[in-house]
Coordinates of C-alpha atoms and ligand atoms in Angstrom, one line a residue:
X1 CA 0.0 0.0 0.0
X2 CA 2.9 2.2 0.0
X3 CA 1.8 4.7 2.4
X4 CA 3.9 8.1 3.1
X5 CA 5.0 8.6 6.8
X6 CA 5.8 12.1 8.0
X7 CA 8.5 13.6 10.4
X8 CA 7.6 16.8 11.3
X9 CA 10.2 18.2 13.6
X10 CA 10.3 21.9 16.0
X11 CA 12.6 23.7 14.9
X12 CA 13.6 25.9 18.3
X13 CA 12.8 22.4 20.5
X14 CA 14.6 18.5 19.5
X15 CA 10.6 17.8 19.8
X16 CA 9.2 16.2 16.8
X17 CA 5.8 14.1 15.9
X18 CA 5.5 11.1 13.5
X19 CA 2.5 10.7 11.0
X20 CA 1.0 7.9 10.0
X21 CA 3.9 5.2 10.4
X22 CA 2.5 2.5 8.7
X23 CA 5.1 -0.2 8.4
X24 CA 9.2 0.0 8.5
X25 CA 9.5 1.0 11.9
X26 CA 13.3 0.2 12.2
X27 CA 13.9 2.4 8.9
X28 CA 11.9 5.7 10.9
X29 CA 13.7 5.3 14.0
X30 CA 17.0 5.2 11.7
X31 CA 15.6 8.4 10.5
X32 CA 14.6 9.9 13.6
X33 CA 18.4 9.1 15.6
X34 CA 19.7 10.2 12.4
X35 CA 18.2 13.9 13.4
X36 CA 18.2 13.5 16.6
X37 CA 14.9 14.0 17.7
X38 CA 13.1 13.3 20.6
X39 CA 9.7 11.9 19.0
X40 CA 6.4 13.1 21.4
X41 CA 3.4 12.1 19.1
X42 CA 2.2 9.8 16.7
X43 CA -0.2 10.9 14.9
X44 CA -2.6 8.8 12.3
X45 CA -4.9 10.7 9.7
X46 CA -7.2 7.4 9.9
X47 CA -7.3 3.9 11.4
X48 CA -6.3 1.9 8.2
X49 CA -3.9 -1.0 8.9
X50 CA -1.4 1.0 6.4
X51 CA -1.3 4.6 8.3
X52 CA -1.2 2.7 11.3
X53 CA 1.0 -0.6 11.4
X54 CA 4.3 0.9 13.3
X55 CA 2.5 2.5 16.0
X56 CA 2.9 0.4 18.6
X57 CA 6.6 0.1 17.5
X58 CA 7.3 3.5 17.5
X59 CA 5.8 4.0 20.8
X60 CA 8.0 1.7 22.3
X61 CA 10.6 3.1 21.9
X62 CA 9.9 6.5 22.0
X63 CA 7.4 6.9 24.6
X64 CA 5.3 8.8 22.3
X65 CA 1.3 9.5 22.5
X66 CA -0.2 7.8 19.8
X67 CA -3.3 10.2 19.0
X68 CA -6.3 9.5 16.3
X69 CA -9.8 10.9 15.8
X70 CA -12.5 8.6 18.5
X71 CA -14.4 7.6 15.4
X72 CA -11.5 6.1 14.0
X73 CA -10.2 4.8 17.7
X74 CA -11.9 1.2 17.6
X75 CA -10.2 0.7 13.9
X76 CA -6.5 0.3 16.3
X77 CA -7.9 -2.9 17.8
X78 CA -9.6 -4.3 15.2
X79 CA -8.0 -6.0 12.8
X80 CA -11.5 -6.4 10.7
X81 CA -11.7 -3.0 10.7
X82 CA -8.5 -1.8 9.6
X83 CA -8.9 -3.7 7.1
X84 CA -5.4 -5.9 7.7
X85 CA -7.7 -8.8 8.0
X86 CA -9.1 -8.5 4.6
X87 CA -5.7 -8.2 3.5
X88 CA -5.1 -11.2 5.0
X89 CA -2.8 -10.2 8.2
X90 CA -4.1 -9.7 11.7
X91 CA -2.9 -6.1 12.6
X92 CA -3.6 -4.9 16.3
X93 CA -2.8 -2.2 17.9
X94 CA -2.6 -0.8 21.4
X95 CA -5.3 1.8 22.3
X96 CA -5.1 5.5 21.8
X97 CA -3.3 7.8 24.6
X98 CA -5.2 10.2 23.1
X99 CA -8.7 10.9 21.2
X100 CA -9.0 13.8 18.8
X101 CA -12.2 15.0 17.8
X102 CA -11.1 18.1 15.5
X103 CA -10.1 21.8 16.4
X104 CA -7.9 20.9 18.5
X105 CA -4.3 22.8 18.6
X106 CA -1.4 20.2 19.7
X107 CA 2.3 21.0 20.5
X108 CA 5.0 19.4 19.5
X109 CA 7.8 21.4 21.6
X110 CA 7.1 24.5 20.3
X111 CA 5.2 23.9 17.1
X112 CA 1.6 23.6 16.9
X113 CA -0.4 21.7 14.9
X114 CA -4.0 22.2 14.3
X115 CA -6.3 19.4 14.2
X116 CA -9.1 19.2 11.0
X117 CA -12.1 16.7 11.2
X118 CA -13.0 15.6 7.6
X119 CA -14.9 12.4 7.5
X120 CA -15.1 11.0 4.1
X121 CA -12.8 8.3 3.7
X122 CA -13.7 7.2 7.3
X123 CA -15.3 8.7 9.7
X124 CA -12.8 9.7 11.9
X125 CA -10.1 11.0 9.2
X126 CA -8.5 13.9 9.9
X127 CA -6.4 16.4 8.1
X128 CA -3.3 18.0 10.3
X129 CA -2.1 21.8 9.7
X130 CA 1.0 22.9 10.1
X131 CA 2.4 26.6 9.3
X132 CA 1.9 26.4 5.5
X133 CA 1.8 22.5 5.8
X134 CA -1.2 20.1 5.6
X135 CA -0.8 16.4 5.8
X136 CA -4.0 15.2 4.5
X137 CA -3.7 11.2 4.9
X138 CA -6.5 9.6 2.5
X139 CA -9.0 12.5 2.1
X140 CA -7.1 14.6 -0.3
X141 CA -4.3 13.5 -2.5
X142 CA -2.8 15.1 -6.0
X143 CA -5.6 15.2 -8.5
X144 CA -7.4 12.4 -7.3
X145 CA -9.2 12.2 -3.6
X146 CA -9.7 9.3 -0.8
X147 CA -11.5 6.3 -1.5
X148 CA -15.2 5.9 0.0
X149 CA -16.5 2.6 -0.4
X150 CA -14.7 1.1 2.2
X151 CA -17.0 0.1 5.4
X152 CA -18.1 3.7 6.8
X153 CA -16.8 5.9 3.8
X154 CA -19.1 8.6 2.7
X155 CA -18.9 10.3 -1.0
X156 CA -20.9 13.0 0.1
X157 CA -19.3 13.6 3.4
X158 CA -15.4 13.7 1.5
X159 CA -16.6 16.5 -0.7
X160 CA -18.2 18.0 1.7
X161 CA -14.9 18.4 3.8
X162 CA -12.5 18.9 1.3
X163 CA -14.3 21.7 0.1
X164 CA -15.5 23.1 3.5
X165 CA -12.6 22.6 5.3
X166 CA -9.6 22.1 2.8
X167 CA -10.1 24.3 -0.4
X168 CA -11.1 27.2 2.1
X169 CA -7.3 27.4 2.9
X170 CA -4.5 30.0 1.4
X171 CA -3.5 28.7 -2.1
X172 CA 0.0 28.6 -1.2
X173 CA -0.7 25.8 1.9
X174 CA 1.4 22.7 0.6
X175 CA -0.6 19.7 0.8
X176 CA 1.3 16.1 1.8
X177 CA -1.0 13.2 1.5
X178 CA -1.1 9.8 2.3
X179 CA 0.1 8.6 -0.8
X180 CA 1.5 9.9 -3.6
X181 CA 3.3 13.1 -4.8
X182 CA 2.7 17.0 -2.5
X183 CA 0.6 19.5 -3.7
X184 CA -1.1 22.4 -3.4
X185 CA -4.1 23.6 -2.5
X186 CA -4.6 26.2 -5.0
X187 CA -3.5 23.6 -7.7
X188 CA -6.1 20.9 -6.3
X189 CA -9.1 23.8 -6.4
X190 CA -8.2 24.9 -10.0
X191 CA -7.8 21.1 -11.5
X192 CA -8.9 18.2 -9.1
X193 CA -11.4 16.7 -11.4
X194 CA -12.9 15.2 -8.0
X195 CA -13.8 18.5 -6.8
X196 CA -16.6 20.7 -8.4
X197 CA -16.2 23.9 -6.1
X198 CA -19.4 26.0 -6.3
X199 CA -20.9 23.3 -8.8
X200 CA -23.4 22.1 -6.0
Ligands
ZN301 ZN1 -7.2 4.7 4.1
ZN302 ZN1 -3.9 4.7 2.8

């Protein structure tokens, strides 16, 4: 499934948060020791077995907070509902330290990170802004959007988001999704054939 992971480090603080570690948990702590950083949060965009495999890794050996949205929570214990079941693996994962439920504003050492809530792709995905930075897991990738006809997904509900919540930032907000190549947001409003803004 190939899914991007995301370091997103302080940079007045060694403090630093992981997104989404989905597998290769040896090769992000390499990573991480290589920059010296002092990881604090996991972060997961949505409960699917590939945003989420590492976790319990990563938390290990970090100590980190694993956070995700509550509507996405029970996904981390279930291997039917991540979805590594179908896949034919049997992917659990430790509870959440922490439950998000969108609008929240979480520091990593000094940087803050701003919680979105924008069900679609599951109910519980959320998008996390940074600065100028969005990582937008499975709701919003490079001309194309999240999938929704996985157990919970909504069609309706992902358009509603992405244009409510996501298209309503600054043009120049770089957009790093869950898989695939970054963005922008003013390039996804002017030509994301997924997207008709103001079409209804
Ligand atoms: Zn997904
Ligand atoms: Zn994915």
């Amino acid at each position: 499934m190939q899914a991007n992971c995301y370091l997103v480090c302080c940079e007045e603080t060694a403090c630093a948060a992981i997104i989404d570690p989905g597998g290769d948990a040896a090769r992000i702590m390499a990573r991480v020791r290589a920059e010296k950083r002092d990881v604090t949060l996991i972060l997961n965009t949505h409960g699917h077995a590939d945003h989420i495999g590492a976790n319990d890794a990563i938390r290990k050996t970090t100590g980190a907070k694993v956070a995700i949205h509550a509507d996405d929570a029970p996904m981390l214990t279930s291997a039917a509902q991540n979805l590594s079941m179908p896949a034919g693996e049997m992917l659990i994962c430790s509870p959440a330290d922490l439950l998000l439920r969108g609008g929240e504003r979480l520091l990593v050492g000094k940087l803050e990170i701003e919680v979105i809530h924008t069900p679609g792709h599951t109910p519980g995905s959320v998008c996390f802004l940074s600065g100028q930075s969005l990582f937008s897991g499975d709701t919003l990738f490079a001309m194309s959007v999240g999938r929704t006809d996985f157990p919970g997904g909504s069609a309706g509900a992902l358009v509603k988001s992405i244009s409510g919540k996501l298209l309503t930032l600054p043009d120049e907000t770089k957009v790093l999704p869950g898989h695939g190549q970054a963005t922008t947001i003013g390039l996804e409003r002017a030509s994301n054939p997924f997207l008709r803004v103001g079409g209804g």
